[in-house]
Coordinates of C-alpha atoms in Angstrom, one line a residue:
Chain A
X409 CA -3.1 28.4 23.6
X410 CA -1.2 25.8 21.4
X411 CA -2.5 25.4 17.9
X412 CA -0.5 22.5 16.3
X413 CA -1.6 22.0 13.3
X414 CA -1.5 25.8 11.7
X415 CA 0.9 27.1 8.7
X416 CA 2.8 28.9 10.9
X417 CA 4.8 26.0 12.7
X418 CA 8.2 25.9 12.1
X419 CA 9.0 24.2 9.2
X420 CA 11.4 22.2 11.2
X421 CA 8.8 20.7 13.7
X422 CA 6.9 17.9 12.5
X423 CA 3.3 18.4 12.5
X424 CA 1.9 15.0 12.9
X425 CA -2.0 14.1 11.6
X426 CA -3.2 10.7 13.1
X427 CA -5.9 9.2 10.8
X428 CA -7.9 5.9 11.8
X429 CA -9.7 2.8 10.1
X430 CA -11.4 0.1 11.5
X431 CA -12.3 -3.3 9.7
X432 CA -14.6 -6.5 10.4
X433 CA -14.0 -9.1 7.9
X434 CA -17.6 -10.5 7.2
X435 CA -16.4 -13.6 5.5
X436 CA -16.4 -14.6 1.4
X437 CA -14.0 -11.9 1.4
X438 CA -16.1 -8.8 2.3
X439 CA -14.9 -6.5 5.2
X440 CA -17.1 -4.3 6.7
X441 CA -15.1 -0.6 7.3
X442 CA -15.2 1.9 9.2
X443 CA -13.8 5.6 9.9
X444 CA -14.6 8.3 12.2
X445 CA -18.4 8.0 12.7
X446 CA -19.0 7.8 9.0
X447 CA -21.5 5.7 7.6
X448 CA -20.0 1.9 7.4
X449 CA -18.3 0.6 3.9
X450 CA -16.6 -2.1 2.6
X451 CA -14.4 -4.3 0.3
X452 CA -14.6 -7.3 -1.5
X453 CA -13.6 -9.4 -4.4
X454 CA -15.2 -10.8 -7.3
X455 CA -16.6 -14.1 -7.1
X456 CA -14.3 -15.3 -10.0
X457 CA -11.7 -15.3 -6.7
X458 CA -14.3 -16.8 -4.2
X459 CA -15.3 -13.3 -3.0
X460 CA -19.4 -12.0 -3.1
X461 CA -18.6 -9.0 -5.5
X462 CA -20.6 -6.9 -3.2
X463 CA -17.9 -4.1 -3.2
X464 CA -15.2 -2.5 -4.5
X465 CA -11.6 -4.3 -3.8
X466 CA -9.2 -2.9 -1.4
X467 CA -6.8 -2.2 -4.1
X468 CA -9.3 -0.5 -6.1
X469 CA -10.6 1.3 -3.2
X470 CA -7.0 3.0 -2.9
X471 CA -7.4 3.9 -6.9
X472 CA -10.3 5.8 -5.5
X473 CA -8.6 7.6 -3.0
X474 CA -5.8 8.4 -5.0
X475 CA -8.7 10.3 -7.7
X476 CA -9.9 12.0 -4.2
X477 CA -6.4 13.1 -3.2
X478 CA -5.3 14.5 -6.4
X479 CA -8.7 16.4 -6.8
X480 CA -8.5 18.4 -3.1
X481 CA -4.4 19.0 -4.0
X482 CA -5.4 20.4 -7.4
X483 CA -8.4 22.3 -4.9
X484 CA -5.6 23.4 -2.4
X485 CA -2.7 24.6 -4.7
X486 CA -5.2 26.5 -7.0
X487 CA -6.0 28.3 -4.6
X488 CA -2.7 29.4 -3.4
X489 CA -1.8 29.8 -6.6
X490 CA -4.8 32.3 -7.5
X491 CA -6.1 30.2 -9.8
X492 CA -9.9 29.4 -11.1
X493 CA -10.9 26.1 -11.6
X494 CA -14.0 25.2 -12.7
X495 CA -14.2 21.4 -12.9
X496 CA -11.4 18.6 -12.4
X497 CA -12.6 14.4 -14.0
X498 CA -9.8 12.0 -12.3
X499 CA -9.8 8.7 -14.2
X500 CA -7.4 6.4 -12.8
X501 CA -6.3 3.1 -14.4
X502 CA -3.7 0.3 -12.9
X503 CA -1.7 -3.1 -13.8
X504 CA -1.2 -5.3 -10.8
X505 CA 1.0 -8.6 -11.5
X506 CA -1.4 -11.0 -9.2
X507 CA 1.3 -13.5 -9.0
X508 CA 2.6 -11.3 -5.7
X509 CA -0.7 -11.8 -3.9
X510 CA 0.0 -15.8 -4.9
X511 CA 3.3 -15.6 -3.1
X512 CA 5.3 -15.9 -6.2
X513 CA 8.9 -14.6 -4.8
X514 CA 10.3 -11.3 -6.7
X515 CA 6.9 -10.4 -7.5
X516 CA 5.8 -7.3 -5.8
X517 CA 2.1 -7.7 -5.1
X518 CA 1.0 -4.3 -5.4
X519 CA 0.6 -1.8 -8.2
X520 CA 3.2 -1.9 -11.3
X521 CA 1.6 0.7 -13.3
X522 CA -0.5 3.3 -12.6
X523 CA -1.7 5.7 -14.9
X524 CA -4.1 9.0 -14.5
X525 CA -6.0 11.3 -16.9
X526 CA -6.6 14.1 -15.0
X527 CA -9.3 16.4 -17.1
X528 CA -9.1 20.7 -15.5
X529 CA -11.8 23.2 -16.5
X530 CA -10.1 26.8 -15.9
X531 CA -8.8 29.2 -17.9
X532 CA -5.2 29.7 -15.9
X533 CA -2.6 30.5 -18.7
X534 CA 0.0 28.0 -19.3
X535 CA 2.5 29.1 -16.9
X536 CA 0.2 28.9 -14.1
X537 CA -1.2 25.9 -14.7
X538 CA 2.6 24.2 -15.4
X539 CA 2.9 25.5 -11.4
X540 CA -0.2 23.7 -10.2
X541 CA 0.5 20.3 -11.8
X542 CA 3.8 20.3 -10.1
X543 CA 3.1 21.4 -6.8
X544 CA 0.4 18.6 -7.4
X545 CA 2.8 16.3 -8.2
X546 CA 5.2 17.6 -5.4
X547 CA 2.7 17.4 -2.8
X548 CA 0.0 14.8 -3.3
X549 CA 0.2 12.4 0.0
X550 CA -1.3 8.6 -2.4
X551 CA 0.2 9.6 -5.3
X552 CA 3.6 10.0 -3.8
X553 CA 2.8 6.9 -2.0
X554 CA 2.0 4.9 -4.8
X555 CA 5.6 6.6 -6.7
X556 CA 7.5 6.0 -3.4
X557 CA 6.2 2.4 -3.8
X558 CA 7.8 1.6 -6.8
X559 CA 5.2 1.9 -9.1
X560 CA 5.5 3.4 -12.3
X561 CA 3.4 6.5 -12.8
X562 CA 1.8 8.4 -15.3
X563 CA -0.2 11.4 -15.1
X564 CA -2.1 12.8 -18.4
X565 CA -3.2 16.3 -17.8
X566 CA -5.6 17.4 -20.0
X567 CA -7.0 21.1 -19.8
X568 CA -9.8 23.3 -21.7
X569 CA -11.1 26.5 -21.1
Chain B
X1383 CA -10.0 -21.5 -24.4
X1384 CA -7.5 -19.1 -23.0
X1385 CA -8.2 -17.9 -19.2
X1386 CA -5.3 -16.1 -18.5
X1387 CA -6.1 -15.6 -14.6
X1388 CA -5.8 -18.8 -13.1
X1389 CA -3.5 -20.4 -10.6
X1390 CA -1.8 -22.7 -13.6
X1391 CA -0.2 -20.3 -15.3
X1392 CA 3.7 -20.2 -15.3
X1393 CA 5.6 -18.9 -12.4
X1394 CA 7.2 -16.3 -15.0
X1395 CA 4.6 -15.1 -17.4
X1396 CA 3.3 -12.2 -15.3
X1397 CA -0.6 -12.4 -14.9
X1398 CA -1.9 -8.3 -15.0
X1399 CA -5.2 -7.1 -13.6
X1400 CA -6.8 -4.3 -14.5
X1401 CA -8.2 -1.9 -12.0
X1402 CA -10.1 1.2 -13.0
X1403 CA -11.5 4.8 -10.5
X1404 CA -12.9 7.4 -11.7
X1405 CA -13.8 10.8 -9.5
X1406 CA -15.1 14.1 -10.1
X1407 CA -14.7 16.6 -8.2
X1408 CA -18.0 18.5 -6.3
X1409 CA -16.4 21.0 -4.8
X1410 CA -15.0 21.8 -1.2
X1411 CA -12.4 19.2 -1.4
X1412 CA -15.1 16.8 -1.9
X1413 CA -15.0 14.3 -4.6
X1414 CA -17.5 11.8 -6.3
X1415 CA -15.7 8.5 -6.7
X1416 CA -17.0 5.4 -8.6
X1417 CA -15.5 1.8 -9.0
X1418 CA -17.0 -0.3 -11.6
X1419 CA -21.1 -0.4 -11.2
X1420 CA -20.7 0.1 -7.1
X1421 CA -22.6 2.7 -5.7
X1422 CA -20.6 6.0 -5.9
X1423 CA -19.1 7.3 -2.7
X1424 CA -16.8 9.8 -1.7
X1425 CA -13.5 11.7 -0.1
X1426 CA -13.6 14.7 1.8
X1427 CA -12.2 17.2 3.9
X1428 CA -12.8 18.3 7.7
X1429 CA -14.0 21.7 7.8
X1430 CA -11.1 22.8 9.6
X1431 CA -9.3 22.4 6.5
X1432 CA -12.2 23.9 4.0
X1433 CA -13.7 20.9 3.4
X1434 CA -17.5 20.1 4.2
X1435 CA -16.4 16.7 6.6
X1436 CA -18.9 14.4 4.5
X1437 CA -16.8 11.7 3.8
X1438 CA -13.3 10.2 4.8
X1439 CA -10.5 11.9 3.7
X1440 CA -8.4 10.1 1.2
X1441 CA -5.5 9.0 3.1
X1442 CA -8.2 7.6 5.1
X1443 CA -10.1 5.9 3.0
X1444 CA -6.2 4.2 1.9
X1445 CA -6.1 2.6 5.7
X1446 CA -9.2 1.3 5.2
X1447 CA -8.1 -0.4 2.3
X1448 CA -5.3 -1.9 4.5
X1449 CA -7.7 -2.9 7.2
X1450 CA -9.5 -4.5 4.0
X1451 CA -6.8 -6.5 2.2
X1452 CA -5.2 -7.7 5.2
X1453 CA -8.8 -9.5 6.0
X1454 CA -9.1 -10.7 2.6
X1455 CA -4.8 -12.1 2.5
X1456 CA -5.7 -13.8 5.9
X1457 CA -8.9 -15.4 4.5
X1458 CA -7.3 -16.8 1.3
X1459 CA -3.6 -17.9 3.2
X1460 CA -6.0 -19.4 5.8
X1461 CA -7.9 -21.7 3.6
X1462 CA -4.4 -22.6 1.7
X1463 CA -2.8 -23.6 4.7
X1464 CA -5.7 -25.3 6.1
X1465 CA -6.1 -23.1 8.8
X1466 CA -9.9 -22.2 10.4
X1467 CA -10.2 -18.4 11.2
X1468 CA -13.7 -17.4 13.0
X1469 CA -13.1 -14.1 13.4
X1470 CA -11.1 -11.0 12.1
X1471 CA -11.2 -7.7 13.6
X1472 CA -8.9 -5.0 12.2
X1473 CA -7.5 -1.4 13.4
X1474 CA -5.1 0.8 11.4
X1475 CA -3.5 4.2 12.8
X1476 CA -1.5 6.3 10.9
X1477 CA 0.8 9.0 11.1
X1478 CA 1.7 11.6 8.3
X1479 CA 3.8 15.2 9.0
X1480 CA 1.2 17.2 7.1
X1481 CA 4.3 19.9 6.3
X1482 CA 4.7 17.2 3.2
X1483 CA 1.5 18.3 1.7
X1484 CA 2.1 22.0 2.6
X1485 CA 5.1 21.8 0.0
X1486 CA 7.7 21.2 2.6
X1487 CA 11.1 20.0 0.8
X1488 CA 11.8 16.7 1.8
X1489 CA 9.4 16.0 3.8
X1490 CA 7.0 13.0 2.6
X1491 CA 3.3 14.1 2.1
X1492 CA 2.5 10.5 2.9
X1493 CA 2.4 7.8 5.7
X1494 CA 5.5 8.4 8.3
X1495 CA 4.3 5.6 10.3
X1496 CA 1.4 2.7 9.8
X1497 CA 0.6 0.4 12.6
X1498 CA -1.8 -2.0 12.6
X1499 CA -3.8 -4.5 15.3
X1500 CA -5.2 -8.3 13.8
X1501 CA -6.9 -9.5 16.3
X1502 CA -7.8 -12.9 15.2
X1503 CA -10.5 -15.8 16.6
X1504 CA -8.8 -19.3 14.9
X1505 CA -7.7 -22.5 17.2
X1506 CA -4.6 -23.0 15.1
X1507 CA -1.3 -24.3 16.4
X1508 CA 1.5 -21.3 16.8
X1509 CA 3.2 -23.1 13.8
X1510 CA 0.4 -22.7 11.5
X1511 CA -0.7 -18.8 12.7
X1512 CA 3.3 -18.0 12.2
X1513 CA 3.0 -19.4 8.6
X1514 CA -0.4 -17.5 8.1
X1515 CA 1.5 -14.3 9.6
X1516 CA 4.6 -14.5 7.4
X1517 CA 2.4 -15.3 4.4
X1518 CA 0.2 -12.4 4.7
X1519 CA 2.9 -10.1 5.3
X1520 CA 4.5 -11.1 2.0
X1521 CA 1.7 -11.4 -0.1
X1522 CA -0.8 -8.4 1.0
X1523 CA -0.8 -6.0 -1.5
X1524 CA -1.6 -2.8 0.3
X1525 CA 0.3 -4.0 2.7
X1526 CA 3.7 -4.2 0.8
X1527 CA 2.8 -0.6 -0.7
X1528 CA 2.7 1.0 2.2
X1529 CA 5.8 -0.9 3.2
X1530 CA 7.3 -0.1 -0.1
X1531 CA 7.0 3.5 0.1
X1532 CA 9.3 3.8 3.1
X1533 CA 6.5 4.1 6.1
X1534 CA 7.4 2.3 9.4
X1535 CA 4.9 -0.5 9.5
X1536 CA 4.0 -2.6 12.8
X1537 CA 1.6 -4.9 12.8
X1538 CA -0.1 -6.3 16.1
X1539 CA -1.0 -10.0 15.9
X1540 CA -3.4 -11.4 18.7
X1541 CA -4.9 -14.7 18.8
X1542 CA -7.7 -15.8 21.0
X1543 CA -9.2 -19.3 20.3

């Protein structure tokens, strides 16, 4: 039986995931969302910009996700790592020059900043925990998206016992 | 009255917006994710992985956000250039070689490939959905990250009137 997507591939074979996200835009801005058979979400803008302010924006929506992605990597490599954590608060923050969206040339229209206070209940010693930030760092798929991007990054670790 | 976030500004002051997530994390590579006074929501894991499969997983919840700002580029380019658009329907699929995230050296945790379908209802002329295309393509802002960060991006354009 082939089993693709197990740890013991090869680390030369790629071992592909294919993810999926459907939109309807709804008009004033808002598009209706969805993935897998999920309940329905959406996006929107404030109406200061001619949206309905009925949802988060999409850019804001991928600050979100990058909270979510560094949470289950901290999950994941503490774990492997043999180490106890107890609670993990993500607060993410970011600058985005709007003259990009406006079509101002030079201007990248995505994140120039992001920064991320990342708050860790566990009692790990020091060394340990020095290993789980950077396999964090190493390994996190948006927040080496957002790095690979261009953006510059900042992570604040902050951890009590 | 200063209002820094209007169109009149000069082409060379840069105009930053501030975007703010937080998350906690619940457990079982799920996490708790607000935006501003929106209704929380969430990332998860499939259980295949150890999570609990409540909610998309991150890198999911990032292509929606594409599906998203692509709708809400189109709207605003549309308007600008004149152009009537009844209808947007969106579908993102992504690739990503999940040895990245496993701690594989050089290989990205993030999107390897990104391709999108805009299927579009409008009864502009091909001159006019050209210009909307090239616009959007430059100006979206998840968009251009996901460009930026080195993943193969195709987008699909099809136009029914």
């Amino acid at each position: 039986m082939t089993h693709p997507d197990t740890l013991t591939d090869p680390a030369d074979a790629p071992v592909l995931k294919r993810l999926r996200a459907r939109g309807t835009w709804e008009g004033r801005q808002r598009t209706r969302l969805t993935v897998r058979d999920f309940p329905p979400f959406a996006t929107g803008e404030p109406e200061r910009v001619g949206g309905d302010n009925s949802a988060p924006t999409p850019m804001e929506l991928v600050l979100a996700a990058l909270d979510g992605c560094l949470a289950v990597v901290i999950e994941t490599v503490a774990v492997e790592l043999g180490i106890e954590v107890q609670a993990i608060e993500l607060e993410s923050e970011a600058t985005i020059d709007v003259r990009g969206f406006r079509g101002v040339a030079g201007v990248s229209p995505h994140f120039d900043r992001v920064a991320t206070r990342i708050e860790l209940r566990s009692d790990a010693d020091p060394t340990g925990l020095a290993a789980l930030r950077e396999a964090t760092v190493a390994r996190c798929p948006a927040l080496n998206l957002v790095r690979d991007a261009g953006a510059e990054v900042e992570l604040e670790w902050v951890t009590a016992s």
